[in-house]
Amino acid sequence: MAEIIFQRRKIPTVVSDPNPLIILLILSLLQSCWTQVINRAPHFVPQIGDMSQFSLSEDTPVGTPVYHLKGVDPENGPLRYSISGQYFSVDSLTGVVTLAKTLDREEQSALEVIISITDEGIANTEPNTISLRRVIPVKDVNDNPPIFHNRPYIVNISEATTVGTEIEVNPKITVTDRDEGENARIRVTCSTKEKGSDSEACATFRVDTDM
């Protein structure tokens, strides 16, 4: 019988001296990783600091502080605030927003602005700026009187007209109000308190308002 003999041999390993340039490159990369700083972006405080639920009455006086922008910086650094448009100004350090121009809901029922916060760059990083678009409703106040159109109104009526008959007025009585909602509801009456009014006419006719 043939005999098979296994012989274990130790394979020599040859290690050469590393290239100094490679060592320097590796050390440079490691140092870059160790010293890399990430400047995280700031953000507005939801609901209470980002104008998302903000509206303004049209009779607010110019110069009134109306809102306080609030932001948070993950690195606890200082923030600077800004707001676009001509209706508001903002203190860049405190975030206090002030009305800068008179409002008129009948001319502009909503204001569109861009609010922004900017942090300070750290360790040679660039500053981060976060911006939000906001549409601010302008709330109505009852500041417009109703207006009669196409005056005067002329009525021709026969003395034989029976009580309860609807009388045609030419031109048709038209009244408008530039306000909105409850402030724009109109009720037309015949009043004897106005100068030159005819008390007998007011007692004779009834005005039905459909407005």
Coordinates of N, CA and C in Angstrom, one line a residue:
M1 N 0.9 -1.2 0.0 CA 0.0 0.0 0.0 C 0.9 1.2 0.0
A2 N 0.5 2.2 -0.8 CA 1.3 3.4 -0.9 C 1.0 4.3 0.3
E3 N 1.9 4.9 0.8 CA 1.8 5.8 2.0 C 1.9 7.3 1.5
I4 N 0.8 8.0 1.9 CA 0.8 9.5 1.5 C 1.2 10.3 2.7
I5 N 2.1 11.1 2.6 CA 2.6 11.9 3.7 C 2.3 13.4 3.4
F6 N 1.6 14.0 4.3 CA 1.3 15.5 4.1 C 2.3 16.3 4.9
Q7 N 2.9 17.2 4.3 CA 3.9 18.0 4.9 C 3.4 19.5 4.9
R8 N 3.3 20.1 6.1 CA 2.8 21.5 6.3 C 4.0 22.4 6.2
R9 N 3.9 23.3 5.2 CA 5.0 24.3 5.0 C 4.5 25.7 5.5
K10 N 5.4 26.4 6.0 CA 5.1 27.8 6.4 C 5.5 28.7 5.3
I11 N 4.5 29.5 4.8 CA 4.7 30.4 3.7 C 5.3 31.7 4.2
P12 N 6.4 32.1 3.8 CA 7.0 33.3 4.4 C 6.2 34.6 3.9
T13 N 6.0 35.5 4.7 CA 5.3 36.8 4.4 C 6.3 37.9 4.4
V14 N 6.3 38.6 3.3 CA 7.3 39.7 3.1 C 6.5 41.0 3.3
V15 N 6.9 41.8 4.2 CA 6.3 43.1 4.5 C 7.3 44.2 4.1
S16 N 6.9 45.0 3.2 CA 7.8 46.1 2.8 C 7.5 47.4 3.6
D17 N 8.4 48.3 3.7 CA 8.1 49.6 4.3 C 7.0 50.4 3.6
P18 N 6.0 50.9 4.3 CA 5.0 51.7 3.7 C 5.5 53.0 3.1
N19 N 4.8 53.4 2.0 CA 5.2 54.7 1.4 C 4.8 55.8 2.3
P20 N 5.7 56.7 2.6 CA 5.4 57.9 3.5 C 4.3 58.7 3.0
L21 N 4.2 58.9 1.6 CA 3.1 59.7 1.1 C 1.8 59.1 1.4
I22 N 1.7 57.8 1.3 CA 0.4 57.1 1.7 C 0.0 57.4 3.1
I23 N 1.0 57.3 4.0 CA 0.7 57.5 5.4 C 0.2 59.0 5.6
L24 N 0.9 59.9 5.0 CA 0.4 61.3 5.1 C -1.0 61.5 4.6
L25 N -1.3 60.8 3.5 CA -2.7 60.9 2.9 C -3.7 60.4 3.9
I26 N -3.4 59.2 4.5 CA -4.3 58.6 5.4 C -4.5 59.5 6.6
L27 N -3.5 60.0 7.2 CA -3.6 60.9 8.3 C -4.4 62.2 8.0
S28 N -4.2 62.7 6.8 CA -4.9 63.9 6.4 C -6.4 63.6 6.3
L29 N -6.8 62.4 5.8 CA -8.2 62.1 5.7 C -8.8 61.9 7.1
L30 N -8.1 61.2 8.0 CA -8.6 61.0 9.3 C -8.7 62.3 10.1
Q31 N -7.8 63.3 9.9 CA -7.9 64.6 10.5 C -9.1 65.3 10.0
S32 N -9.4 65.2 8.7 CA -10.6 65.9 8.1 C -11.9 65.3 8.7
C33 N -11.9 64.0 8.9 CA -13.1 63.4 9.5 C -13.3 63.8 11.0
W34 N -12.2 63.9 11.7 CA -12.2 64.3 13.1 C -12.7 65.7 13.3
T35 N -12.3 66.6 12.4 CA -12.6 68.0 12.6 C -13.8 68.5 11.8
Q36 N -14.5 67.6 11.1 CA -15.6 68.1 10.3 C -16.8 68.5 11.2
V37 N -17.3 69.7 10.9 CA -18.4 70.2 11.7 C -19.6 70.4 10.8
I38 N -20.8 69.9 11.3 CA -22.0 70.1 10.6 C -22.9 71.2 11.2
N39 N -23.2 72.2 10.5 CA -24.0 73.3 10.9 C -25.4 73.0 10.6
R40 N -26.2 72.6 11.6 CA -27.6 72.2 11.3 C -28.5 73.5 11.1
A41 N -29.5 73.4 10.3 CA -30.3 74.5 9.9 C -31.3 74.8 11.1
P42 N -31.6 76.1 11.3 CA -32.6 76.5 12.3 C -34.0 76.2 11.8
H43 N -35.0 76.4 12.7 CA -36.4 76.3 12.3 C -37.3 77.2 13.1
F44 N -38.4 77.6 12.5 CA -39.4 78.3 13.2 C -40.1 77.5 14.2
V45 N -40.6 78.1 15.4 CA -41.4 77.3 16.3 C -42.8 77.2 15.7
P46 N -43.3 76.0 15.5 CA -44.6 75.8 14.9 C -45.7 76.5 15.6
Q47 N -46.7 77.1 14.9 CA -47.9 77.7 15.3 C -47.7 79.0 16.1
I48 N -46.8 79.0 17.1 CA -46.7 80.2 18.0 C -45.6 81.1 17.5
G49 N -44.8 80.7 16.5 CA -43.7 81.5 16.1 C -43.5 81.6 14.6
D50 N -44.4 81.0 13.8 CA -44.2 81.0 12.4 C -45.3 81.6 11.6
M51 N -46.2 82.4 12.2 CA -47.3 83.1 11.5 C -48.3 82.2 10.8
S52 N -48.3 81.0 11.1 CA -49.2 80.1 10.4 C -50.6 80.3 10.8
Q53 N -50.9 80.8 12.0 CA -52.3 81.1 12.4 C -52.5 82.5 12.7
F54 N -51.8 83.4 12.0 CA -51.9 84.8 12.3 C -52.9 85.5 11.4
S55 N -53.7 86.4 11.9 CA -54.5 87.3 11.1 C -54.5 88.7 11.8
L56 N -55.0 89.7 11.1 CA -54.9 91.1 11.6 C -56.1 91.9 11.2
S57 N -56.6 92.7 12.2 CA -57.7 93.5 11.9 C -57.3 94.7 11.1
E58 N -58.2 95.1 10.2 CA -57.8 96.2 9.3 C -57.7 97.6 9.9
D59 N -58.2 97.7 11.2 CA -58.1 99.0 11.9 C -56.9 99.1 12.8
T60 N -56.0 98.1 12.7 CA -54.8 98.2 13.6 C -53.9 99.4 13.2
P61 N -53.6 100.2 14.2 CA -52.8 101.4 13.9 C -51.4 101.0 13.5
V62 N -50.8 101.9 12.6 CA -49.5 101.7 12.1 C -48.5 101.9 13.3
G63 N -47.5 101.1 13.4 CA -46.5 101.2 14.5 C -46.8 100.2 15.6
T64 N -48.0 99.5 15.5 CA -48.3 98.5 16.6 C -47.5 97.2 16.4
P65 N -46.9 96.7 17.5 CA -46.3 95.4 17.4 C -47.4 94.3 17.3
V66 N -47.3 93.5 16.3 CA -48.5 92.6 16.0 C -48.1 91.1 16.1
Y67 N -46.8 90.8 16.1 CA -46.4 89.4 16.2 C -45.0 89.3 16.7
H68 N -44.6 88.1 17.1 CA -43.3 87.8 17.6 C -42.8 86.5 16.9
L69 N -42.0 86.6 15.9 CA -41.4 85.5 15.3 C -40.4 84.8 16.2
K70 N -40.5 83.4 16.3 CA -39.6 82.7 17.2 C -39.0 81.5 16.4
G71 N -37.7 81.4 16.5 CA -36.9 80.3 15.9 C -36.0 79.6 16.9
V72 N -35.6 78.4 16.5 CA -34.7 77.6 17.3 C -33.5 77.2 16.5
D73 N -32.3 77.4 17.0 CA -31.1 77.0 16.4 C -30.5 75.8 17.1
P74 N -30.3 74.6 16.4 CA -29.8 73.4 17.1 C -28.5 73.6 17.8
E75 N -27.7 74.6 17.3 CA -26.4 74.9 17.9 C -26.5 76.0 19.0
N76 N -27.7 76.4 19.3 CA -28.0 77.5 20.3 C -27.3 78.8 19.9
G77 N -27.1 79.0 18.6 CA -26.5 80.3 18.2 C -27.5 81.4 18.0
P78 N -27.0 82.6 17.8 CA -28.0 83.7 17.5 C -28.6 83.6 16.2
L79 N -29.9 84.1 16.1 CA -30.6 84.1 14.8 C -31.0 85.5 14.4
R80 N -31.1 85.7 13.1 CA -31.6 86.9 12.6 C -32.8 86.7 11.8
Y81 N -33.8 87.6 12.0 CA -35.1 87.5 11.3 C -35.3 88.5 10.2
S82 N -36.1 88.2 9.2 CA -36.5 89.1 8.2 C -37.9 88.8 7.7
I83 N -38.5 89.8 7.1 CA -39.9 89.6 6.5 C -40.0 90.5 5.3
S84 N -40.6 90.0 4.3 CA -40.7 90.7 3.0 C -41.9 91.6 3.0
G85 N -42.0 92.5 1.9 CA -43.1 93.3 1.7 C -43.0 94.7 2.4
Q86 N -44.1 95.5 2.2 CA -44.1 96.9 2.7 C -45.0 97.1 3.9
Y87 N -45.7 96.0 4.3 CA -46.7 96.2 5.3 C -46.1 96.0 6.7
F88 N -45.0 95.2 6.8 CA -44.5 94.9 8.1 C -43.0 95.2 8.1
S89 N -42.5 95.5 9.3 CA -41.1 95.5 9.6 C -40.8 94.6 10.8
V90 N -39.6 94.1 10.9 CA -39.2 93.2 12.0 C -37.9 93.6 12.6
D91 N -37.8 93.5 13.9 CA -36.5 93.6 14.6 C -35.7 92.4 14.3
S92 N -34.6 92.5 13.6 CA -33.8 91.3 13.1 C -33.3 90.5 14.3
L93 N -33.1 91.1 15.4 CA -32.6 90.4 16.6 C -33.6 89.7 17.5
T94 N -34.7 90.5 17.7 CA -35.8 89.9 18.6 C -36.9 89.2 17.9
G95 N -37.1 89.5 16.6 CA -38.2 88.9 15.9 C -39.5 89.5 16.1
V96 N -39.6 90.7 16.7 CA -40.8 91.4 16.9 C -41.3 92.1 15.6
V97 N -42.5 91.8 15.1 CA -43.0 92.3 13.9 C -43.9 93.5 14.2
T98 N -43.8 94.5 13.4 CA -44.5 95.8 13.6 C -45.2 96.1 12.3
L99 N -46.5 96.6 12.5 CA -47.2 97.1 11.3 C -46.6 98.4 10.8
A100 N -46.3 98.4 9.5 CA -45.6 99.6 8.9 C -46.5 100.4 7.9
K101 N -47.7 99.8 7.5 CA -48.5 100.5 6.6 C -50.0 100.3 6.9
T102 N -50.8 101.3 6.6 CA -52.2 101.2 6.9 C -52.9 100.1 6.1
L103 N -53.8 99.4 6.8 CA -54.5 98.3 6.1 C -55.9 98.7 5.7
D104 N -56.4 98.1 4.6 CA -57.7 98.3 4.1 C -58.2 97.0 3.5
R105 N -59.1 96.3 4.2 CA -59.5 95.0 3.7 C -60.2 95.1 2.4
E106 N -60.9 96.2 2.2 CA -61.7 96.4 1.0 C -60.7 96.5 -0.2
E107 N -59.5 96.9 0.0 CA -58.5 97.0 -1.1 C -57.7 95.8 -1.2
Q108 N -57.4 95.2 -0.1 CA -56.6 93.9 0.0 C -57.0 93.1 1.2
S109 N -57.6 92.0 0.9 CA -58.2 91.1 1.9 C -57.2 90.2 2.6
A110 N -56.0 90.0 2.0 CA -54.9 89.2 2.5 C -53.6 89.7 2.1
L111 N -52.6 89.5 3.0 CA -51.2 89.9 2.7 C -50.3 88.7 2.6
E112 N -49.5 88.7 1.5 CA -48.6 87.5 1.3 C -47.2 88.0 1.7
V113 N -46.5 87.3 2.6 CA -45.2 87.7 3.0 C -44.3 86.4 3.0
I114 N -43.0 86.7 3.0 CA -42.0 85.6 3.2 C -41.2 85.9 4.5
I115 N -41.3 85.0 5.5 CA -40.5 85.2 6.7 C -39.3 84.3 6.7
S116 N -38.2 84.8 7.2 CA -36.9 84.0 7.1 C -36.1 84.2 8.4
I117 N -35.4 83.1 8.7 CA -34.4 83.1 9.8 C -33.1 82.6 9.3
T118 N -32.0 83.3 9.8 CA -30.7 82.9 9.4 C -29.8 82.7 10.6
D119 N -29.1 81.6 10.6 CA -28.2 81.4 11.8 C -26.8 81.9 11.4
E120 N -25.8 81.7 12.3 CA -24.5 82.1 12.1 C -23.6 80.8 11.8
G121 N -22.8 80.9 10.8 CA -22.0 79.7 10.5 C -21.0 79.5 11.6
I122 N -20.7 78.2 11.8 CA -19.7 77.8 12.9 C -18.6 77.1 12.2
A123 N -17.4 77.3 12.7 CA -16.2 76.6 12.3 C -16.0 76.7 10.7
N124 N -16.2 78.0 10.2 CA -16.0 78.2 8.8 C -17.1 77.7 7.9
T125 N -18.2 77.3 8.5 CA -19.4 76.8 7.7 C -20.2 78.0 7.3
E126 N -21.0 77.8 6.2 CA -21.8 78.8 5.7 C -23.1 78.9 6.5
P127 N -23.6 80.1 6.7 CA -24.9 80.3 7.4 C -26.1 79.6 6.7
N128 N -27.0 79.2 7.5 CA -28.2 78.5 7.0 C -29.4 79.5 7.0
T129 N -30.2 79.6 6.0 CA -31.4 80.4 6.0 C -32.6 79.6 5.6
I130 N -33.6 79.7 6.5 CA -34.9 79.0 6.3 C -36.0 80.0 6.0
S131 N -36.8 79.8 5.0 CA -37.8 80.8 4.6 C -39.2 80.1 4.5
L132 N -40.2 80.8 4.9 CA -41.6 80.3 4.8 C -42.5 81.3 4.1
R133 N -43.4 80.9 3.3 CA -44.4 81.8 2.7 C -45.6 81.8 3.5
R134 N -46.2 82.9 3.8 CA -47.4 83.0 4.6 C -48.4 84.0 4.0
V135 N -49.7 83.6 4.1 CA -50.8 84.4 3.6 C -51.6 84.8 4.9
I136 N -51.6 86.1 5.1 CA -52.2 86.7 6.4 C -53.5 87.3 6.1
P137 N -54.6 86.7 6.6 CA -55.9 87.3 6.3 C -56.1 88.7 7.1
V138 N -56.7 89.6 6.4 CA -57.0 90.9 7.0 C -58.5 90.9 7.4
K139 N -58.8 91.0 8.7 CA -60.1 90.9 9.3 C -60.9 92.2 9.1
D140 N -62.2 92.1 8.7 CA -63.0 93.2 8.4 C -63.5 93.9 9.7
V141 N -63.6 95.2 9.6 CA -64.4 96.0 10.6 C -65.4 96.8 9.8
N142 N -66.5 97.2 10.6 CA -67.6 97.8 9.9 C -67.3 99.3 9.7
D143 N -66.5 99.6 8.7 CA -66.1 101.0 8.4 C -66.6 101.6 7.1
N144 N -67.6 100.9 6.5 CA -68.2 101.5 5.3 C -69.7 101.6 5.4
P145 N -70.2 102.7 5.1 CA -71.7 102.9 5.1 C -72.3 102.2 3.9
P146 N -73.6 101.8 4.0 CA -74.3 101.3 2.8 C -74.5 102.4 1.8
I147 N -74.5 102.1 0.5 CA -74.6 103.1 -0.6 C -75.8 102.7 -1.4
F148 N -76.7 103.8 -1.6 CA -77.8 103.6 -2.6 C -77.4 104.0 -4.0
H149 N -77.7 103.2 -4.9 CA -77.3 103.4 -6.3 C -78.5 103.9 -7.2
N150 N -78.2 104.6 -8.2 CA -79.2 105.1 -9.2 C -80.3 105.9 -8.6
R151 N -80.0 106.7 -7.6 CA -81.0 107.6 -7.1 C -81.2 108.8 -8.1
P152 N -82.4 109.4 -8.0 CA -83.5 109.2 -7.1 C -84.4 108.0 -7.7
Y153 N -85.3 107.5 -6.8 CA -86.2 106.5 -7.2 C -87.6 107.1 -7.4
I154 N -88.3 106.6 -8.4 CA -89.6 107.2 -8.8 C -90.6 106.1 -8.8
V155 N -91.8 106.4 -8.1 CA -92.8 105.4 -8.0 C -94.1 106.1 -8.6
N156 N -94.7 105.4 -9.5 CA -96.1 105.8 -10.0 C -97.1 104.8 -9.6
I157 N -98.1 105.3 -8.8 CA -99.1 104.4 -8.2 C -100.5 105.0 -8.4
S158 N -101.4 104.2 -8.7 CA -102.8 104.6 -8.8 C -103.4 104.6 -7.4
E159 N -104.4 105.5 -7.2 CA -105.0 105.6 -5.9 C -106.0 104.4 -5.7
A160 N -106.2 103.7 -6.8 CA -107.1 102.5 -6.7 C -106.3 101.2 -6.4
T161 N -105.0 101.3 -6.2 CA -104.2 100.2 -5.9 C -104.6 99.6 -4.5
T162 N -104.8 98.3 -4.4 CA -105.2 97.7 -3.2 C -104.0 97.5 -2.2
V163 N -104.4 97.4 -1.0 CA -103.4 97.1 0.1 C -102.8 95.8 -0.1
G164 N -101.4 95.7 0.0 CA -100.7 94.4 -0.2 C -100.1 94.3 -1.6
T165 N -100.4 95.2 -2.5 CA -99.9 95.1 -3.8 C -98.4 95.5 -3.8
E166 N -97.6 94.7 -4.5 CA -96.2 95.1 -4.7 C -96.0 96.2 -5.7
I167 N -95.3 97.2 -5.2 CA -95.2 98.4 -6.1 C -93.8 98.4 -6.8
E168 N -93.9 98.7 -8.1 CA -92.6 98.7 -8.9 C -91.9 100.0 -8.7
V169 N -90.7 100.0 -8.4 CA -89.9 101.2 -8.3 C -88.9 101.3 -9.4
N170 N -88.8 102.4 -10.0 CA -88.0 102.6 -11.2 C -87.0 103.8 -11.0
P171 N -85.7 103.5 -11.0 CA -85.1 102.2 -11.1 C -85.2 101.4 -9.8
K172 N -84.9 100.1 -9.9 CA -84.9 99.3 -8.8 C -84.0 99.8 -7.7
I173 N -84.5 99.7 -6.4 CA -83.7 100.2 -5.3 C -82.5 99.2 -5.1
T174 N -81.3 99.7 -5.2 CA -80.1 98.8 -5.1 C -79.2 99.5 -4.0
V175 N -78.8 98.7 -3.0 CA -78.0 99.1 -1.9 C -76.8 98.1 -1.8
T176 N -75.6 98.6 -1.6 CA -74.5 97.8 -1.4 C -73.6 98.2 -0.2
D177 N -72.8 97.3 0.3 CA -71.9 97.7 1.4 C -70.6 97.0 1.1
R178 N -69.5 97.7 1.2 CA -68.2 97.1 0.9 C -67.6 96.2 2.0
D179 N -68.2 96.2 3.1 CA -67.8 95.3 4.2 C -68.2 93.9 3.8
E180 N -67.8 93.0 4.7 CA -68.2 91.6 4.5 C -68.8 90.9 5.7
G181 N -69.4 89.8 5.5 CA -70.0 89.0 6.5 C -71.2 89.8 7.2
E182 N -71.2 89.7 8.5 CA -72.3 90.4 9.3 C -72.2 91.9 9.1
N183 N -71.1 92.4 8.9 CA -70.9 93.9 8.7 C -71.5 94.4 7.3
A184 N -71.8 93.4 6.4 CA -72.4 93.8 5.1 C -73.9 93.6 5.0
R185 N -74.5 93.1 6.1 CA -75.9 92.9 6.1 C -76.7 94.2 6.0
I186 N -77.7 94.3 5.2 CA -78.4 95.6 5.0 C -79.9 95.4 5.3
R187 N -80.4 96.4 6.0 CA -81.9 96.4 6.2 C -82.4 97.8 5.8
V188 N -83.3 97.8 4.8 CA -83.8 99.1 4.3 C -85.2 99.4 5.0
T189 N -85.3 100.6 5.6 CA -86.5 101.0 6.2 C -86.9 102.4 5.8
C190 N -88.2 102.7 6.0 CA -88.7 104.1 5.7 C -88.7 104.8 7.1
S191 N -87.9 105.8 7.2 CA -87.8 106.5 8.5 C -88.4 107.9 8.4
T192 N -89.1 108.3 9.5 CA -89.6 109.7 9.5 C -88.6 110.6 10.3
K193 N -87.5 110.1 10.7 CA -86.5 110.9 11.5 C -85.6 111.7 10.6
E194 N -85.5 111.3 9.3 CA -84.6 112.0 8.4 C -85.3 113.3 8.0
K195 N -84.4 114.4 7.8 CA -84.9 115.7 7.3 C -85.6 115.6 6.0
G196 N -86.8 116.1 5.9 CA -87.5 116.1 4.6 C -88.3 114.8 4.4
S197 N -88.3 113.9 5.3 CA -89.1 112.7 5.1 C -90.6 112.9 5.2
D198 N -91.3 112.1 4.6 CA -92.8 112.2 4.5 C -93.3 111.1 5.5
S199 N -93.8 111.5 6.6 CA -94.3 110.6 7.6 C -95.5 109.8 7.1
E200 N -96.4 110.5 6.3 CA -97.5 109.8 5.7 C -97.1 108.7 4.8
A201 N -96.1 108.9 4.0 CA -95.6 107.9 3.0 C -95.1 106.7 3.8
C202 N -94.3 107.0 4.8 CA -93.8 105.9 5.6 C -94.9 105.0 6.2
A203 N -96.0 105.7 6.6 CA -97.1 105.0 7.2 C -97.9 104.2 6.1
T204 N -97.8 104.6 4.9 CA -98.6 104.0 3.8 C -97.9 102.8 3.2
F205 N -96.5 102.8 3.1 CA -95.8 101.7 2.5 C -94.9 101.0 3.4
R206 N -94.7 99.7 3.1 CA -93.8 98.8 3.8 C -92.7 98.4 2.9
V207 N -91.5 98.5 3.4 CA -90.3 98.1 2.6 C -89.8 96.7 3.0
D208 N -89.8 95.8 2.1 CA -89.2 94.4 2.3 C -87.8 94.4 1.8
T209 N -86.9 94.0 2.7 CA -85.5 93.9 2.3 C -85.1 92.5 2.0
D210 N -84.5 92.4 0.8 CA -84.0 91.0 0.3 C -82.5 91.2 0.0
M211 N -81.7 91.3 1.0 CA -80.3 91.6 0.7 C -79.4 90.8 1.7

